[in-house]
Amino acid sequence: MSNTVPRPGAAIIAVSQSLDAAGLVPNKSGNVSCRSAGGFLITPAGVPYRDLVPGDLVELPVTGKPAASGPRPSSEWRMHAAIYARRPDAAAIVHTHSPRATALACAGRGIPPFHYMIALAGGDIRCMPYATFGTAELAATAVRGLEGRRATLLGNHGVIAIGGSLEDAHAVAVEVENLAGEYLAMLSAGLEPQLLDDDELARVIDKFSDYGRLKR
Ligand SMILES: [Zn+2]
């Protein structure tokens, strides 16, 4: 398995290291995966992103458990498996603990549609209730938070973003952090965001259709 990792491995490593360099996955947090011939390929547990090589990545079936031996997948493999099982439109998944979005997640605060770029996420970004990391409960919570969306905040935890490609999932995760920073800036200035209405949001979502059709 690990010695026949297909080409997406290099792309997963590039995205992981870019997230790390941008400070979006502090202290080895987060994980990245994409679909592969045998299911999906995911970053391993406990390996610093800068040291990752394709052989460290772990391939898992969408329905099933990791092998008893060999490299250990990220502790959040259940969350990735559950999303791939339920979302045919997800070709890749990026999970971060990006600081500003995580700050909102720790306040139980989702992100309202105050900027048109939120259309990348498919609309307002929900904040889901807390569930313990690595559990089936968190996996189910993430799937619910992503209903009709490409991103959700995981309460007291972080962000999960999906896309029709690894690049798209990466772009969504980065944009969630941008939006969180803008929202926090408004909140700390005591400003009330003026929200885009549903019609305008639908128009922008349509203009972003090259990000792949969202499963609703
Ligand atoms: Zn996490």
PDB file of C-alpha atoms and ligand atoms in Angstrom:
ATOM      1  CA  MET A   1       0.000   0.000   0.000  1.00  0.00           C
ATOM      2  CA  SER A   2       2.428   2.632   1.175  1.00  0.00           C
ATOM      3  CA  ASN A   3       5.121   1.710  -1.363  1.00  0.00           C
ATOM      4  CA  THR A   4       2.749   2.004  -4.330  1.00  0.00           C
ATOM      5  CA  VAL A   5       1.323   5.416  -3.492  1.00  0.00           C
ATOM      6  CA  PRO A   6      -0.092   7.012  -6.626  1.00  0.00           C
ATOM      7  CA  ARG A   7       0.707  10.498  -7.897  1.00  0.00           C
ATOM      8  CA  PRO A   8      -1.824  12.371  -5.726  1.00  0.00           C
ATOM      9  CA  GLY A   9       0.645  11.793  -2.890  1.00  0.00           C
ATOM     10  CA  ALA A  10       2.910  14.591  -4.077  1.00  0.00           C
ATOM     11  CA  ALA A  11      -0.057  16.964  -4.353  1.00  0.00           C
ATOM     12  CA  ILE A  12      -1.260  16.100  -0.830  1.00  0.00           C
ATOM     13  CA  ILE A  13       2.212  16.838   0.521  1.00  0.00           C
ATOM     14  CA  ALA A  14       2.390  20.148  -1.373  1.00  0.00           C
ATOM     15  CA  VAL A  15      -0.980  21.266   0.039  1.00  0.00           C
ATOM     16  CA  SER A  16      -0.070  20.100   3.572  1.00  0.00           C
ATOM     17  CA  GLN A  17       3.224  21.993   3.521  1.00  0.00           C
ATOM     18  CA  SER A  18       1.550  25.102   2.136  1.00  0.00           C
ATOM     19  CA  LEU A  19      -1.031  25.018   4.967  1.00  0.00           C
ATOM     20  CA  ASP A  20       1.788  24.514   7.470  1.00  0.00           C
ATOM     21  CA  ALA A  21       3.827  27.428   6.065  1.00  0.00           C
ATOM     22  CA  ALA A  22       0.746  29.659   6.272  1.00  0.00           C
ATOM     23  CA  GLY A  23       0.223  28.755   9.946  1.00  0.00           C
ATOM     24  CA  LEU A  24      -3.133  27.089   9.307  1.00  0.00           C
ATOM     25  CA  VAL A  25      -2.236  23.695  10.847  1.00  0.00           C
ATOM     26  CA  PRO A  26      -0.281  24.640  13.998  1.00  0.00           C
ATOM     27  CA  ASN A  27       1.620  21.985  15.930  1.00  0.00           C
ATOM     28  CA  LYS A  28       1.024  19.112  13.448  1.00  0.00           C
ATOM     29  CA  SER A  29      -2.754  19.605  13.626  1.00  0.00           C
ATOM     30  CA  GLY A  30      -5.061  19.107  10.666  1.00  0.00           C
ATOM     31  CA  ASN A  31      -4.937  16.564   7.866  1.00  0.00           C
ATOM     32  CA  VAL A  32      -5.362  16.358   4.102  1.00  0.00           C
ATOM     33  CA  SER A  33      -6.761  13.606   1.870  1.00  0.00           C
ATOM     34  CA  CYS A  34      -7.944  12.922  -1.654  1.00  0.00           C
ATOM     35  CA  ARG A  35      -9.729  10.082  -3.372  1.00  0.00           C
ATOM     36  CA  SER A  36      -7.530   7.333  -4.821  1.00  0.00           C
ATOM     37  CA  ALA A  37      -7.974   4.081  -6.714  1.00  0.00           C
ATOM     38  CA  GLY A  38      -8.421   2.124  -3.472  1.00  0.00           C
ATOM     39  CA  GLY A  39     -10.529   4.675  -1.597  1.00  0.00           C
ATOM     40  CA  PHE A  40      -8.662   7.701  -0.295  1.00  0.00           C
ATOM     41  CA  LEU A  41      -5.126   8.699   0.540  1.00  0.00           C
ATOM     42  CA  ILE A  42      -4.579  10.606   3.817  1.00  0.00           C
ATOM     43  CA  THR A  43      -1.739  12.215   5.732  1.00  0.00           C
ATOM     44  CA  PRO A  44      -0.325  10.069   8.569  1.00  0.00           C
ATOM     45  CA  ALA A  45      -0.495  10.597  12.321  1.00  0.00           C
ATOM     46  CA  GLY A  46       2.438  12.224  14.033  1.00  0.00           C
ATOM     47  CA  VAL A  47       4.750  13.093  11.124  1.00  0.00           C
ATOM     48  CA  PRO A  48       5.750  16.791  10.867  1.00  0.00           C
ATOM     49  CA  TYR A  49       4.506  18.177   7.543  1.00  0.00           C
ATOM     50  CA  ARG A  50       7.989  19.320   6.519  1.00  0.00           C
ATOM     51  CA  ASP A  51       9.248  15.704   6.775  1.00  0.00           C
ATOM     52  CA  LEU A  52       6.428  14.060   4.785  1.00  0.00           C
ATOM     53  CA  VAL A  53       7.308  11.784   1.864  1.00  0.00           C
ATOM     54  CA  PRO A  54       4.757   9.993  -0.343  1.00  0.00           C
ATOM     55  CA  GLY A  55       5.424   6.655   1.389  1.00  0.00           C
ATOM     56  CA  ASP A  56       4.139   8.138   4.690  1.00  0.00           C
ATOM     57  CA  LEU A  57       0.646   8.638   3.264  1.00  0.00           C
ATOM     58  CA  VAL A  58      -1.930   5.980   4.069  1.00  0.00           C
ATOM     59  CA  GLU A  59      -4.520   4.587   1.668  1.00  0.00           C
ATOM     60  CA  LEU A  60      -7.834   3.539   3.200  1.00  0.00           C
ATOM     61  CA  PRO A  61     -11.068   2.163   1.788  1.00  0.00           C
ATOM     62  CA  VAL A  62     -14.014   4.557   2.098  1.00  0.00           C
ATOM     63  CA  THR A  63     -15.798   1.924   4.172  1.00  0.00           C
ATOM     64  CA  GLY A  64     -13.346   0.144   6.402  1.00  0.00           C
ATOM     65  CA  LYS A  65     -10.602   0.342   8.920  1.00  0.00           C
ATOM     66  CA  PRO A  66      -6.880   1.031   8.641  1.00  0.00           C
ATOM     67  CA  ALA A  67      -4.588  -1.993   8.440  1.00  0.00           C
ATOM     68  CA  ALA A  68      -3.273  -3.229  11.792  1.00  0.00           C
ATOM     69  CA  SER A  69       0.315  -2.661  10.663  1.00  0.00           C
ATOM     70  CA  GLY A  70       2.067  -0.073   8.540  1.00  0.00           C
ATOM     71  CA  PRO A  71       1.882   3.725   8.816  1.00  0.00           C
ATOM     72  CA  ARG A  72      -0.920   5.043  11.009  1.00  0.00           C
ATOM     73  CA  PRO A  73      -3.403   7.341   9.265  1.00  0.00           C
ATOM     74  CA  SER A  74      -4.389  10.670  10.808  1.00  0.00           C
ATOM     75  CA  SER A  75      -6.581  10.191  13.880  1.00  0.00           C
ATOM     76  CA  GLU A  76      -9.382  11.895  11.908  1.00  0.00           C
ATOM     77  CA  TRP A  77      -9.582   9.187   9.204  1.00  0.00           C
ATOM     78  CA  ARG A  78     -13.188   8.408  10.243  1.00  0.00           C
ATOM     79  CA  MET A  79     -14.243  11.956   9.442  1.00  0.00           C
ATOM     80  CA  HIS A  80     -12.672  11.752   5.972  1.00  0.00           C
ATOM     81  CA  ALA A  81     -14.186   8.298   5.283  1.00  0.00           C
ATOM     82  CA  ALA A  82     -17.660   9.447   6.342  1.00  0.00           C
ATOM     83  CA  ILE A  83     -17.490  12.514   4.097  1.00  0.00           C
ATOM     84  CA  TYR A  84     -16.325  10.533   1.049  1.00  0.00           C
ATOM     85  CA  ALA A  85     -19.105   8.003   1.660  1.00  0.00           C
ATOM     86  CA  ARG A  86     -21.785  10.707   1.748  1.00  0.00           C
ATOM     87  CA  ARG A  87     -20.448  13.320  -0.676  1.00  0.00           C
ATOM     88  CA  PRO A  88     -19.755  12.144  -4.225  1.00  0.00           C
ATOM     89  CA  ASP A  89     -18.850  15.771  -5.031  1.00  0.00           C
ATOM     90  CA  ALA A  90     -15.901  15.651  -2.592  1.00  0.00           C
ATOM     91  CA  ALA A  91     -12.691  14.639  -4.373  1.00  0.00           C
ATOM     92  CA  ALA A  92     -10.488  16.019  -1.588  1.00  0.00           C
ATOM     93  CA  ILE A  93     -10.736  17.116   2.046  1.00  0.00           C
ATOM     94  CA  VAL A  94      -8.663  19.643   4.001  1.00  0.00           C
ATOM     95  CA  HIS A  95      -8.986  19.857   7.797  1.00  0.00           C
ATOM     96  CA  THR A  96      -7.262  22.722   9.620  1.00  0.00           C
ATOM     97  CA  HIS A  97      -7.032  24.339  13.032  1.00  0.00           C
ATOM     98  CA  SER A  98      -6.533  27.706  11.318  1.00  0.00           C
ATOM     99  CA  PRO A  99      -6.393  30.225  14.180  1.00  0.00           C
ATOM    100  CA  ARG A 100      -9.057  32.794  13.331  1.00  0.00           C
ATOM    101  CA  ALA A 101     -11.678  30.311  12.132  1.00  0.00           C
ATOM    102  CA  THR A 102     -10.899  28.145  15.155  1.00  0.00           C
ATOM    103  CA  ALA A 103     -11.404  31.170  17.426  1.00  0.00           C
ATOM    104  CA  LEU A 104     -14.940  31.496  16.033  1.00  0.00           C
ATOM    105  CA  ALA A 105     -15.444  27.718  16.377  1.00  0.00           C
ATOM    106  CA  CYS A 106     -14.449  27.980  20.039  1.00  0.00           C
ATOM    107  CA  ALA A 107     -17.111  30.664  20.526  1.00  0.00           C
ATOM    108  CA  GLY A 108     -19.716  28.513  18.763  1.00  0.00           C
ATOM    109  CA  ARG A 109     -20.037  31.208  16.100  1.00  0.00           C
ATOM    110  CA  GLY A 110     -20.612  30.389  12.422  1.00  0.00           C
ATOM    111  CA  ILE A 111     -19.747  32.820   9.607  1.00  0.00           C
ATOM    112  CA  PRO A 112     -22.645  34.758   8.047  1.00  0.00           C
ATOM    113  CA  PRO A 113     -22.701  35.742   4.333  1.00  0.00           C
ATOM    114  CA  PHE A 114     -21.160  39.229   4.617  1.00  0.00           C
ATOM    115  CA  HIS A 115     -18.685  38.828   1.710  1.00  0.00           C
ATOM    116  CA  TYR A 116     -19.353  37.297  -1.696  1.00  0.00           C
ATOM    117  CA  MET A 117     -16.348  34.973  -1.364  1.00  0.00           C
ATOM    118  CA  ILE A 118     -18.381  32.900   1.101  1.00  0.00           C
ATOM    119  CA  ALA A 119     -20.011  31.488  -2.053  1.00  0.00           C
ATOM    120  CA  LEU A 120     -16.889  29.307  -2.342  1.00  0.00           C
ATOM    121  CA  ALA A 121     -18.199  27.492   0.725  1.00  0.00           C
ATOM    122  CA  GLY A 122     -21.676  27.305  -0.844  1.00  0.00           C
ATOM    123  CA  GLY A 123     -23.262  29.822   1.565  1.00  0.00           C
ATOM    124  CA  ASP A 124     -23.101  30.718   5.246  1.00  0.00           C
ATOM    125  CA  ILE A 125     -20.703  28.554   7.248  1.00  0.00           C
ATOM    126  CA  ARG A 126     -22.281  26.710  10.160  1.00  0.00           C
ATOM    127  CA  CYS A 127     -20.579  26.073  13.477  1.00  0.00           C
ATOM    128  CA  MET A 128     -21.382  22.569  14.637  1.00  0.00           C
ATOM    129  CA  PRO A 129     -21.504  21.372  18.261  1.00  0.00           C
ATOM    130  CA  TYR A 130     -18.367  19.955  19.858  1.00  0.00           C
ATOM    131  CA  ALA A 131     -17.545  16.261  19.538  1.00  0.00           C
ATOM    132  CA  THR A 132     -14.358  14.474  20.669  1.00  0.00           C
ATOM    133  CA  PHE A 133     -11.633  14.304  18.024  1.00  0.00           C
ATOM    134  CA  GLY A 134     -11.244  11.039  16.123  1.00  0.00           C
ATOM    135  CA  THR A 135     -14.748   9.765  16.963  1.00  0.00           C
ATOM    136  CA  ALA A 136     -17.596   8.566  14.773  1.00  0.00           C
ATOM    137  CA  GLU A 137     -19.673  11.275  16.456  1.00  0.00           C
ATOM    138  CA  LEU A 138     -17.348  13.970  15.105  1.00  0.00           C
ATOM    139  CA  ALA A 139     -17.461  12.312  11.660  1.00  0.00           C
ATOM    140  CA  ALA A 140     -21.281  12.452  11.656  1.00  0.00           C
ATOM    141  CA  THR A 141     -21.207  16.037  12.926  1.00  0.00           C
ATOM    142  CA  ALA A 142     -18.876  17.080  10.098  1.00  0.00           C
ATOM    143  CA  VAL A 143     -21.110  15.430   7.472  1.00  0.00           C
ATOM    144  CA  ARG A 144     -24.122  17.337   8.864  1.00  0.00           C
ATOM    145  CA  GLY A 145     -22.248  20.630   8.922  1.00  0.00           C
ATOM    146  CA  LEU A 146     -21.279  20.165   5.267  1.00  0.00           C
ATOM    147  CA  GLU A 147     -24.845  19.588   4.052  1.00  0.00           C
ATOM    148  CA  GLY A 148     -25.215  21.845   1.008  1.00  0.00           C
ATOM    149  CA  ARG A 149     -21.804  23.406   1.784  1.00  0.00           C
ATOM    150  CA  ARG A 150     -18.100  22.973   1.096  1.00  0.00           C
ATOM    151  CA  ALA A 151     -16.976  24.039   4.566  1.00  0.00           C
ATOM    152  CA  THR A 152     -18.063  23.923   8.176  1.00  0.00           C
ATOM    153  CA  LEU A 153     -16.660  24.922  11.547  1.00  0.00           C
ATOM    154  CA  LEU A 154     -16.267  22.117  14.085  1.00  0.00           C
ATOM    155  CA  GLY A 155     -17.120  23.461  17.554  1.00  0.00           C
ATOM    156  CA  ASN A 156     -14.112  23.945  19.889  1.00  0.00           C
ATOM    157  CA  HIS A 157     -11.936  22.339  17.221  1.00  0.00           C
ATOM    158  CA  GLY A 158     -11.367  23.768  13.718  1.00  0.00           C
ATOM    159  CA  VAL A 159     -12.399  23.742  10.079  1.00  0.00           C
ATOM    160  CA  ILE A 160     -13.225  21.137   7.478  1.00  0.00           C
ATOM    161  CA  ALA A 161     -13.310  21.991   3.761  1.00  0.00           C
ATOM    162  CA  ILE A 162     -14.048  19.866   0.704  1.00  0.00           C
ATOM    163  CA  GLY A 163     -13.595  20.400  -3.015  1.00  0.00           C
ATOM    164  CA  GLY A 164     -13.849  18.855  -6.454  1.00  0.00           C
ATOM    165  CA  SER A 165     -10.029  18.731  -6.399  1.00  0.00           C
ATOM    166  CA  LEU A 166      -7.252  19.091  -3.871  1.00  0.00           C
ATOM    167  CA  GLU A 167      -6.617  22.644  -5.082  1.00  0.00           C
ATOM    168  CA  ASP A 168     -10.287  23.559  -4.590  1.00  0.00           C
ATOM    169  CA  ALA A 169     -10.454  22.085  -1.071  1.00  0.00           C
ATOM    170  CA  HIS A 170      -7.257  24.000  -0.224  1.00  0.00           C
ATOM    171  CA  ALA A 171      -8.718  27.238  -1.624  1.00  0.00           C
ATOM    172  CA  VAL A 172     -11.909  26.808   0.406  1.00  0.00           C
ATOM    173  CA  ALA A 173      -9.937  26.185   3.629  1.00  0.00           C
ATOM    174  CA  VAL A 174      -7.804  29.295   3.020  1.00  0.00           C
ATOM    175  CA  GLU A 175     -10.895  31.395   2.250  1.00  0.00           C
ATOM    176  CA  VAL A 176     -12.643  30.262   5.455  1.00  0.00           C
ATOM    177  CA  GLU A 177      -9.660  31.612   7.389  1.00  0.00           C
ATOM    178  CA  ASN A 178      -9.784  34.920   5.429  1.00  0.00           C
ATOM    179  CA  LEU A 179     -13.499  35.302   6.117  1.00  0.00           C
ATOM    180  CA  ALA A 180     -13.008  34.460   9.793  1.00  0.00           C
ATOM    181  CA  GLY A 181     -10.364  37.197  10.035  1.00  0.00           C
ATOM    182  CA  GLU A 182     -12.683  39.733   8.404  1.00  0.00           C
ATOM    183  CA  TYR A 183     -15.565  38.717  10.672  1.00  0.00           C
ATOM    184  CA  LEU A 184     -13.428  38.929  13.805  1.00  0.00           C
ATOM    185  CA  ALA A 185     -12.193  42.373  12.706  1.00  0.00           C
ATOM    186  CA  MET A 186     -15.802  43.576  12.419  1.00  0.00           C
ATOM    187  CA  LEU A 187     -16.763  42.036  15.746  1.00  0.00           C
ATOM    188  CA  SER A 188     -13.783  43.553  17.543  1.00  0.00           C
ATOM    189  CA  ALA A 189     -14.559  46.980  16.038  1.00  0.00           C
ATOM    190  CA  GLY A 190     -18.156  46.660  17.204  1.00  0.00           C
ATOM    191  CA  LEU A 191     -19.388  46.790  13.601  1.00  0.00           C
ATOM    192  CA  GLU A 192     -22.465  44.958  12.403  1.00  0.00           C
ATOM    193  CA  PRO A 193     -21.845  43.166   9.080  1.00  0.00           C
ATOM    194  CA  GLN A 194     -24.274  43.934   6.293  1.00  0.00           C
ATOM    195  CA  LEU A 195     -25.307  40.617   4.818  1.00  0.00           C
ATOM    196  CA  LEU A 196     -25.783  39.593   1.200  1.00  0.00           C
ATOM    197  CA  ASP A 197     -29.281  38.376   0.444  1.00  0.00           C
ATOM    198  CA  ASP A 198     -30.111  34.878  -0.807  1.00  0.00           C
ATOM    199  CA  ASP A 199     -30.590  35.996  -4.427  1.00  0.00           C
ATOM    200  CA  GLU A 200     -27.161  37.604  -4.606  1.00  0.00           C
ATOM    201  CA  LEU A 201     -25.553  34.634  -2.895  1.00  0.00           C
ATOM    202  CA  ALA A 202     -27.177  32.274  -5.417  1.00  0.00           C
ATOM    203  CA  ARG A 203     -25.880  34.470  -8.284  1.00  0.00           C
ATOM    204  CA  VAL A 204     -22.296  34.330  -6.998  1.00  0.00           C
ATOM    205  CA  ILE A 205     -22.498  30.585  -6.253  1.00  0.00           C
ATOM    206  CA  ASP A 206     -23.519  30.150  -9.897  1.00  0.00           C
ATOM    207  CA  LYS A 207     -20.525  32.234 -11.062  1.00  0.00           C
ATOM    208  CA  PHE A 208     -18.262  29.957  -9.001  1.00  0.00           C
ATOM    209  CA  SER A 209     -19.650  26.837 -10.662  1.00  0.00           C
ATOM    210  CA  ASP A 210     -16.185  25.916 -11.978  1.00  0.00           C
ATOM    211  CA  TYR A 211     -15.519  24.826  -8.406  1.00  0.00           C
ATOM    212  CA  GLY A 212     -17.785  21.883  -9.177  1.00  0.00           C
ATOM    213  CA  ARG A 213     -21.433  21.325  -8.602  1.00  0.00           C
ATOM    214  CA  LEU A 214     -22.390  21.260  -4.975  1.00  0.00           C
ATOM    215  CA  LYS A 215     -24.463  18.315  -3.779  1.00  0.00           C
ATOM    216  CA  ARG A 216     -27.527  19.795  -2.037  1.00  0.00           C
TER     217      ARG A 216
HETATM  218 ZN    ZN B   1      -8.419  18.518  14.152  1.00  0.00          ZN
END
